[in-house]
Amino acid sequence: LAAVHVVFLLSLSLSLVTASEFQLDGDYLIGGLFDIHHVSGMALSRRPEAIDCTTQIFSLSNYRRFQMMRFSVEQINNSTNLLPNVSLGYEIFDQCSNTKNLPGIFKLISNNGVVQPWGEPLKNFSNNPKVIAVVGPYTSTNTLAVAPLFMPDLIPMVSYGAASSAFSQKSRFPSFLRTVHSNKEVIDVMVNILVHFRWRWVAFLYSDNDFGIDGMELFLEAIKATDTCVAYTKGLDDKSDYAQIFKQIEQQRLNTIIVFSTNMDGEALIESAIQLNITDKVWITGDTWSLNKRLLTLEGVKNIGTVLGVSQSVLPIPGFDDFIYSSKCQLPKEKKFCNQDCNCTSLTREEIVSVDPSFSFPVHSAVFAIAYALHNVLRCGPINCSRDIKVQPHTVLEELRKSNFTLLNVSIGFNDYGNPRFGSYTIVFWNRSSFAEEIGFHVFYPSVNFFINNTKIEWFTNQEVPISQCSPECASGYAKTQIGIHKCCFRCDICPKGTYINIDPYSCIPCKESEWSEPGSTSCSLKLVEYVPFTDSGAILIIIGSCIFVGLTSTVTFLFTVNYATPVVRSAGGSMCFLILGCLFLSCPSVFFYFGEPTTASCILRYFPFLLFYTVCLACFVVRSFQIVCIFKIAAKIPKLQSWWMKYHGQWVVITGAFVTQAIFLISSYSFGTPHPHRNTFIYQDRIILGCEINTAATIVSVIIPLSLCSLCFIFSYMGKDLPKNYNEAKTITFCLLLLILTWVIFATAYILYQGKHIHTFNALAVLSSLYSFLLWYFLPKCYIIVLQPHKNTQQYFQGLIQNYTKTISH
């Protein structure tokens, strides 16, 4: 069988077309797709037919872009440097519909009415498409509809308006390039505006088509990293109920409205807002209608609020106005191919020149990019181009991807995704003079730079930036607790003490153990580490008192040693006095370890010597109290008890037993719970008190013996309160015990009421007072008699006291 060709031959395509704005003969043709008319509410067709675009809504701004392509081709053909000795022609179609404009598309990809089939790709390969490249289409929806027809043959499509992010997927659109930035860049600028003015409670209105839906998806993705919440979204089309839309916006208390729509949907929205008397809103629009001059001059547009727009940077294109004023609407003398008629003879040149100039430079740069690519394919020199090179669309595409030229001082190029490596956006404000005033910019290349001059904006709120929030911002030190599904709706809870709020506005972060904070803090402060140093005034006084105590103890010991055989020393306990004085002496070093930074050794030595040796002291006084009572009271009634006590040295048995038992308890308890340094972080929030931690359960056992001995001693000494007046040893012991008890009651009270660093000073003072209570009130009175009243320190004196007392109790 012969090669199979799919013949797409329409009778209209064979008609001769003479002078027309839509066609221009040339050595190489480029296609053009411009939606000069726009389909609105098209009825369902009952037969297959192409649409007559001239019956649809006319778009003056798109017609201006159409003229921009014609002007750009004319400039190229008049250039002596670009494509010398080569003429560039065009075939342009009015793509008013994305579903019923296919005849024009087939004409562009056909050659003499024949479309090369893919069944036999190697046969008749010379049948290249009619055009080497296509400029357009303008909208994303139209581009998505026709792009698949150009992609298989890698026919370059350079769009001047299709901004959907889908076209960056080179696997689907390998020969697609564009001279406008994708929706992502426009959305990024809009989000930057929201962040700049701290608008966090917004509505997002979008055209219900591929362009608008893509913008909405990109916007929802972009705000994830911000504090912005979209409370309301709605797609706009010809059947939109704007009254209901604005009613829902008011119910949500939304003051900022993002509009990402086509020009027609934007016009319908703003006109409805004026009619419905919508006021005091902030409107942020994309680049499709931010420079719409008709909307700028509408009566009542100033009442809707403040309009900010993201627009393409408008570059004046020299010669274009002259081209418009000099050109004439040429009507073909014969029948035209469908949708190559604008039906716009009533237009004035002034109307075309003054219309919204957006997307003019993208059209201009798209045509020039194709021309420069063709220039490189033909290996053009200063004078002419090579005529022997076969130009195919995919070779033009290869050069297009490598574009690197300067046009109107702008460096034109494309990245790997076919997106432009040039351009910037201007941020505009619709001022009171019906003019889109430039107030900022967003530059993409060579680096990203965003700026807004707030002073140029005339807000509707008396020059104050409007607030758009679901909930008022929390004060410093307050955390947000989300209410409902939107993170922008919340209540404010103050962070409690010991926490702070910093990066995450929803969480109060606990401070470290070594830090503290007041309620409602935004940071933590280091706690002040406190302990009683040796240089502390209280510590110095206690250390001096301890040294004095050591000196006094040594003096008393010396005095008792010299007067050992005297009645006073013998009655005080004799050799037992030296044991008591020695234990008091050995207990005294405990006082020193309450000062300075605690260590394990110092914590042990705070308690161990005092508890062990003071227990022996108490045991000695228990024995002395018992002996006094026994001698004066029990001996007369129970003589055997005294003899047994004397025979078996009962006093030393009791003392040794107390010592051994206490030593065992202390060693055992310290083995299970050794006292160690402790950082008390709970008593004071701003301070760490260094101290010693003891195992209460283990230590309480070692306290039982001193408490028991103290109780017995008090009982025995109290029983001897009626002894001879001059022989007042029992009374002295009772008084010492009362002082001892009072000392520790005062300390326990202080410990309950105050647990700062000076509690260690109080503890050391209590220990020293316990030692002084026996030294001062038990030993010093006897020293007084020895030194100053030696007449009382005789055997006869003591025997007289005993005899008098014995006579008294016998009666």
Tab-separated table of N, CA and C in Angstrom, residues 36-132:
chain	number	residue	atom	x	y	z
A	36	ILE	N	-8.666	37.403	20.271
A	36	ILE	CA	-9.187	38.757	20.049
A	36	ILE	C	-10.643	38.850	20.486
A	37	HIS	N	-11.334	37.750	20.352
A	37	HIS	CA	-12.708	37.651	20.853
A	37	HIS	C	-12.756	36.581	21.922
A	38	HIS	N	-13.768	36.644	22.754
A	38	HIS	CA	-13.877	35.712	23.874
A	38	HIS	C	-15.278	35.113	23.895
A	39	VAL	N	-15.317	33.778	23.941
A	39	VAL	CA	-16.599	33.081	23.978
A	39	VAL	C	-17.216	33.234	25.357
A	40	SER	N	-18.467	33.590	25.398
A	40	SER	CA	-19.177	33.748	26.667
A	40	SER	C	-20.535	33.077	26.561
A	41	GLY	N	-20.739	32.046	27.394
A	41	GLY	CA	-22.033	31.374	27.435
A	41	GLY	C	-22.417	30.746	26.121
A	42	MET	N	-21.490	30.054	25.491
A	42	MET	CA	-21.774	29.442	24.193
A	42	MET	C	-22.781	28.303	24.346
A	43	ALA	N	-23.762	28.305	23.467
A	43	ALA	CA	-24.797	27.276	23.514
A	43	ALA	C	-24.249	25.942	22.999
A	44	LEU	N	-24.875	24.865	23.426
A	44	LEU	CA	-24.458	23.533	23.003
A	44	LEU	C	-24.746	23.343	21.520
A	45	SER	N	-23.731	22.942	20.763
A	45	SER	CA	-23.898	22.751	19.316
A	45	SER	C	-24.533	21.395	19.028
A	46	ARG	N	-25.302	21.375	17.956
A	46	ARG	CA	-25.942	20.134	17.560
A	46	ARG	C	-25.324	19.557	16.287
A	47	ARG	N	-24.295	20.232	15.802
A	47	ARG	CA	-23.577	19.704	14.641
A	47	ARG	C	-22.128	20.178	14.736
A	48	PRO	N	-21.206	19.409	14.142
A	48	PRO	CA	-19.787	19.799	14.200
A	48	PRO	C	-19.509	20.996	13.313
A	49	GLU	N	-19.054	22.055	13.927
A	49	GLU	CA	-18.731	23.258	13.168
A	49	GLU	C	-17.790	24.135	13.987
A	50	ALA	N	-16.982	24.888	13.242
A	50	ALA	CA	-16.102	25.851	13.903
A	50	ALA	C	-16.898	27.086	14.291
A	51	ILE	N	-16.420	27.753	15.287
A	51	ILE	CA	-17.136	28.935	15.771
A	51	ILE	C	-16.699	30.165	14.999
A	52	ASP	N	-17.628	31.072	14.810
A	52	ASP	CA	-17.319	32.355	14.189
A	52	ASP	C	-16.978	33.331	15.326
A	53	CYS	N	-15.680	33.613	15.494
A	53	CYS	CA	-15.250	34.417	16.635
A	53	CYS	C	-15.779	35.845	16.582
A	54	THR	N	-16.069	36.355	15.407
A	54	THR	CA	-16.509	37.758	15.305
A	54	THR	C	-17.863	37.983	15.954
A	55	THR	N	-18.571	36.896	16.257
A	55	THR	CA	-19.885	37.034	16.912
A	55	THR	C	-19.750	37.080	18.427
A	56	GLN	N	-18.517	36.938	18.939
A	56	GLN	CA	-18.295	36.882	20.378
A	56	GLN	C	-17.807	38.236	20.913
A	57	ILE	N	-17.554	38.279	22.192
A	57	ILE	CA	-17.152	39.520	22.864
A	57	ILE	C	-15.755	39.933	22.416
A	58	PHE	N	-15.628	41.172	22.008
A	58	PHE	CA	-14.346	41.682	21.508
A	58	PHE	C	-13.470	42.124	22.689
A	59	SER	N	-12.157	41.813	22.621
A	59	SER	CA	-11.188	42.190	23.668
A	59	SER	C	-10.181	43.152	23.060
A	60	LEU	N	-10.284	44.425	23.437
A	60	LEU	CA	-9.402	45.437	22.876
A	60	LEU	C	-7.956	45.215	23.302
A	61	SER	N	-7.739	44.802	24.548
A	61	SER	CA	-6.361	44.595	25.007
A	61	SER	C	-5.686	43.467	24.239
A	62	ASN	N	-6.431	42.404	23.936
A	62	ASN	CA	-5.838	41.308	23.169
A	62	ASN	C	-5.620	41.724	21.702
A	63	TYR	N	-6.481	42.595	21.216
A	63	TYR	CA	-6.273	43.090	19.855
A	63	TYR	C	-4.993	43.922	19.800
A	64	ARG	N	-4.702	44.658	20.851
A	64	ARG	CA	-3.460	45.427	20.905
A	64	ARG	C	-2.251	44.486	20.857
A	65	ARG	N	-2.337	43.352	21.574
A	65	ARG	CA	-1.240	42.376	21.545
A	65	ARG	C	-1.088	41.751	20.159
A	66	PHE	N	-2.209	41.545	19.526
A	66	PHE	CA	-2.187	41.047	18.152
A	66	PHE	C	-1.425	42.024	17.247
A	67	GLN	N	-1.679	43.309	17.431
A	67	GLN	CA	-0.974	44.316	16.643
A	67	GLN	C	0.505	44.370	17.023
A	68	MET	N	0.819	44.036	18.264
A	68	MET	CA	2.208	44.023	18.700
A	68	MET	C	2.994	42.955	17.943
A	69	MET	N	2.367	41.819	17.671
A	69	MET	CA	3.062	40.787	16.900
A	69	MET	C	3.322	41.273	15.480
A	70	ARG	N	2.336	41.895	14.870
A	70	ARG	CA	2.513	42.408	13.509
A	70	ARG	C	3.631	43.455	13.461
A	71	PHE	N	3.641	44.321	14.491
A	71	PHE	CA	4.678	45.350	14.564
A	71	PHE	C	6.062	44.723	14.724
A	72	SER	N	6.148	43.682	15.580
A	72	SER	CA	7.447	43.049	15.827
A	72	SER	C	7.984	42.399	14.556
A	73	VAL	N	7.118	41.730	13.795
A	73	VAL	CA	7.555	41.110	12.529
A	73	VAL	C	8.023	42.177	11.560
A	74	GLU	N	7.306	43.292	11.526
A	74	GLU	CA	7.698	44.374	10.613
A	74	GLU	C	9.066	44.930	11.011
A	75	GLN	N	9.296	45.083	12.318
A	75	GLN	CA	10.606	45.555	12.779
A	75	GLN	C	11.722	44.611	12.347
A	76	ILE	N	11.472	43.307	12.489
A	76	ILE	CA	12.488	42.313	12.118
A	76	ILE	C	12.769	42.375	10.636
A	77	ASN	N	11.712	42.491	9.853
A	77	ASN	CA	11.901	42.543	8.395
A	77	ASN	C	12.608	43.815	7.959
A	78	ASN	N	12.490	44.858	8.731
A	78	ASN	CA	13.160	46.117	8.395
A	78	ASN	C	14.565	46.206	8.971
A	79	SER	N	14.959	45.197	9.761
A	79	SER	CA	16.278	45.217	10.368
A	79	SER	C	17.350	44.792	9.371
A	80	THR	N	18.493	45.406	9.467
A	80	THR	CA	19.610	45.042	8.581
A	80	THR	C	20.537	44.034	9.252
A	81	ASN	N	20.377	43.828	10.559
A	81	ASN	CA	21.248	42.917	11.292
A	81	ASN	C	20.598	41.568	11.572
A	82	LEU	N	19.314	41.581	11.851
A	82	LEU	CA	18.598	40.361	12.186
A	82	LEU	C	17.922	39.813	10.938
A	83	LEU	N	18.258	38.579	10.581
A	83	LEU	CA	17.730	37.914	9.383
A	83	LEU	C	17.918	38.771	8.122
A	84	PRO	N	19.139	39.169	7.812
A	84	PRO	CA	19.359	39.937	6.579
A	84	PRO	C	19.036	39.099	5.334
A	85	ASN	N	18.379	39.738	4.384
A	85	ASN	CA	18.028	39.080	3.115
A	85	ASN	C	17.040	37.943	3.305
A	86	VAL	N	16.353	37.880	4.496
A	86	VAL	CA	15.331	36.872	4.753
A	86	VAL	C	14.092	37.582	5.265
A	87	SER	N	12.953	37.231	4.698
A	87	SER	CA	11.697	37.842	5.147
A	87	SER	C	10.936	36.879	6.043
A	88	LEU	N	10.312	37.453	7.056
A	88	LEU	CA	9.534	36.678	8.022
A	88	LEU	C	8.058	36.973	7.811
A	89	GLY	N	7.271	35.937	7.684
A	89	GLY	CA	5.831	36.101	7.517
A	89	GLY	C	5.080	35.527	8.700
A	90	TYR	N	3.775	35.689	8.683
A	90	TYR	CA	2.978	35.152	9.795
A	90	TYR	C	1.622	34.719	9.318
A	91	GLU	N	1.067	33.841	10.092
A	91	GLU	CA	-0.301	33.364	9.916
A	91	GLU	C	-0.930	33.390	11.301
A	92	ILE	N	-1.878	34.313	11.505
A	92	ILE	CA	-2.441	34.541	12.836
A	92	ILE	C	-3.909	34.134	12.835
A	93	PHE	N	-4.339	33.562	13.935
A	93	PHE	CA	-5.733	33.162	14.092
A	93	PHE	C	-6.290	33.721	15.395
A	94	ASP	N	-7.572	34.009	15.336
A	94	ASP	CA	-8.307	34.454	16.518
A	94	ASP	C	-8.792	33.214	17.264
A	95	GLN	N	-8.159	32.910	18.369
A	95	GLN	CA	-8.505	31.704	19.131
A	95	GLN	C	-9.458	32.080	20.251
A	96	CYS	N	-10.689	32.303	19.902
A	96	CYS	CA	-11.666	32.744	20.892
A	96	CYS	C	-12.225	31.603	21.721
A	97	SER	N	-12.004	30.364	21.271
A	97	SER	CA	-12.522	29.207	21.992
A	97	SER	C	-11.423	28.168	22.117
A	98	ASN	N	-11.460	27.425	23.193
A	98	ASN	CA	-10.459	26.377	23.375
A	98	ASN	C	-10.910	25.039	22.808
A	99	THR	N	-12.157	24.973	22.320
A	99	THR	CA	-12.670	23.703	21.793
A	99	THR	C	-13.076	23.765	20.333
A	100	LYS	N	-13.335	24.967	19.801
A	100	LYS	CA	-13.865	25.048	18.436
A	100	LYS	C	-13.011	25.916	17.520
A	101	ASN	N	-11.734	25.987	17.811
A	101	ASN	CA	-10.813	26.733	16.965
A	101	ASN	C	-9.792	25.811	16.283
A	102	LEU	N	-10.089	24.528	16.203
A	102	LEU	CA	-9.104	23.578	15.693
A	102	LEU	C	-8.797	23.737	14.200
A	103	PRO	N	-9.705	24.199	13.353
A	103	PRO	CA	-9.320	24.356	11.926
A	103	PRO	C	-8.082	25.216	11.741
A	104	GLY	N	-7.988	26.313	12.488
A	104	GLY	CA	-6.818	27.175	12.382
A	104	GLY	C	-5.563	26.474	12.872
A	105	ILE	N	-5.689	25.671	13.935
A	105	ILE	CA	-4.537	24.949	14.457
A	105	ILE	C	-4.039	23.938	13.434
A	106	PHE	N	-4.981	23.200	12.813
A	106	PHE	CA	-4.578	22.219	11.814
A	106	PHE	C	-3.914	22.885	10.621
A	107	LYS	N	-4.367	24.074	10.316
A	107	LYS	CA	-3.745	24.772	9.191
A	107	LYS	C	-2.292	25.127	9.502
A	108	LEU	N	-2.009	25.459	10.758
A	108	LEU	CA	-0.639	25.804	11.137
A	108	LEU	C	0.297	24.606	11.101
A	109	ILE	N	-0.217	23.414	11.483
A	109	ILE	CA	0.667	22.243	11.548
A	109	ILE	C	0.645	21.429	10.255
A	110	SER	N	-0.142	21.868	9.290
A	110	SER	CA	-0.225	21.134	8.022
A	110	SER	C	0.691	21.767	6.989
A	111	ASN	N	0.875	21.049	5.925
A	111	ASN	CA	1.630	21.546	4.773
A	111	ASN	C	0.808	21.283	3.531
A	112	ASN	N	0.324	22.404	2.957
A	112	ASN	CA	-0.576	22.284	1.795
A	112	ASN	C	-1.806	21.444	2.131
A	113	GLY	N	-2.303	21.604	3.325
A	113	GLY	CA	-3.525	20.917	3.725
A	113	GLY	C	-3.332	19.494	4.180
A	114	VAL	N	-2.075	19.037	4.290
A	114	VAL	CA	-1.801	17.658	4.668
A	114	VAL	C	-1.086	17.636	6.018
A	115	VAL	N	-1.580	16.788	6.927
A	115	VAL	CA	-0.946	16.583	8.219
A	115	VAL	C	-0.172	15.282	8.182
A	116	GLN	N	1.119	15.321	8.410
A	116	GLN	CA	1.972	14.135	8.359
A	116	GLN	C	1.561	13.134	9.441
A	117	PRO	N	1.174	11.913	9.051
A	117	PRO	CA	0.836	10.898	10.065
A	117	PRO	C	2.086	10.350	10.722
A	118	TRP	N	1.870	9.800	11.911
A	118	TRP	CA	3.003	9.235	12.664
A	118	TRP	C	3.152	7.736	12.420
A	119	GLY	N	2.278	7.165	11.636
A	119	GLY	CA	2.369	5.729	11.380
A	119	GLY	C	3.613	5.366	10.592
A	120	GLU	N	4.016	6.245	9.665
A	120	GLU	CA	5.206	6.009	8.852
A	120	GLU	C	6.057	7.269	8.913
A	121	PRO	N	6.807	7.437	9.983
A	121	PRO	CA	7.510	8.705	10.198
A	121	PRO	C	8.647	8.962	9.222
A	122	LEU	N	9.157	7.918	8.552
A	122	LEU	CA	10.302	8.123	7.687
A	122	LEU	C	9.914	8.509	6.267
A	123	LYS	N	8.650	8.390	5.912
A	123	LYS	CA	8.212	8.684	4.560
A	123	LYS	C	7.690	10.112	4.475
A	124	ASN	N	8.044	10.763	3.393
A	124	ASN	CA	7.576	12.137	3.152
A	124	ASN	C	7.924	13.059	4.309
A	125	PHE	N	9.109	12.859	4.901
A	125	PHE	CA	9.508	13.676	6.045
A	125	PHE	C	9.690	15.129	5.641
A	126	SER	N	9.787	15.372	4.329
A	126	SER	CA	9.985	16.743	3.854
A	126	SER	C	8.739	17.584	4.017
A	127	ASN	N	7.626	16.921	4.295
A	127	ASN	CA	6.387	17.668	4.482
A	127	ASN	C	6.379	18.314	5.866
A	128	ASN	N	7.177	19.350	6.057
A	128	ASN	CA	7.233	20.041	7.335
A	128	ASN	C	5.977	20.857	7.551
A	129	PRO	N	5.679	21.187	8.812
A	129	PRO	CA	4.523	22.054	9.064
A	129	PRO	C	4.672	23.395	8.360
A	130	LYS	N	3.554	24.041	8.232
A	130	LYS	CA	3.552	25.316	7.515
A	130	LYS	C	4.378	26.369	8.233
A	131	VAL	N	4.405	26.321	9.563
A	131	VAL	CA	5.097	27.333	10.349
A	131	VAL	C	6.295	26.714	11.055
A	132	ILE	N	7.273	27.535	11.377
A	132	ILE	CA	8.459	27.058	12.098
A	132	ILE	C	8.300	27.218	13.600
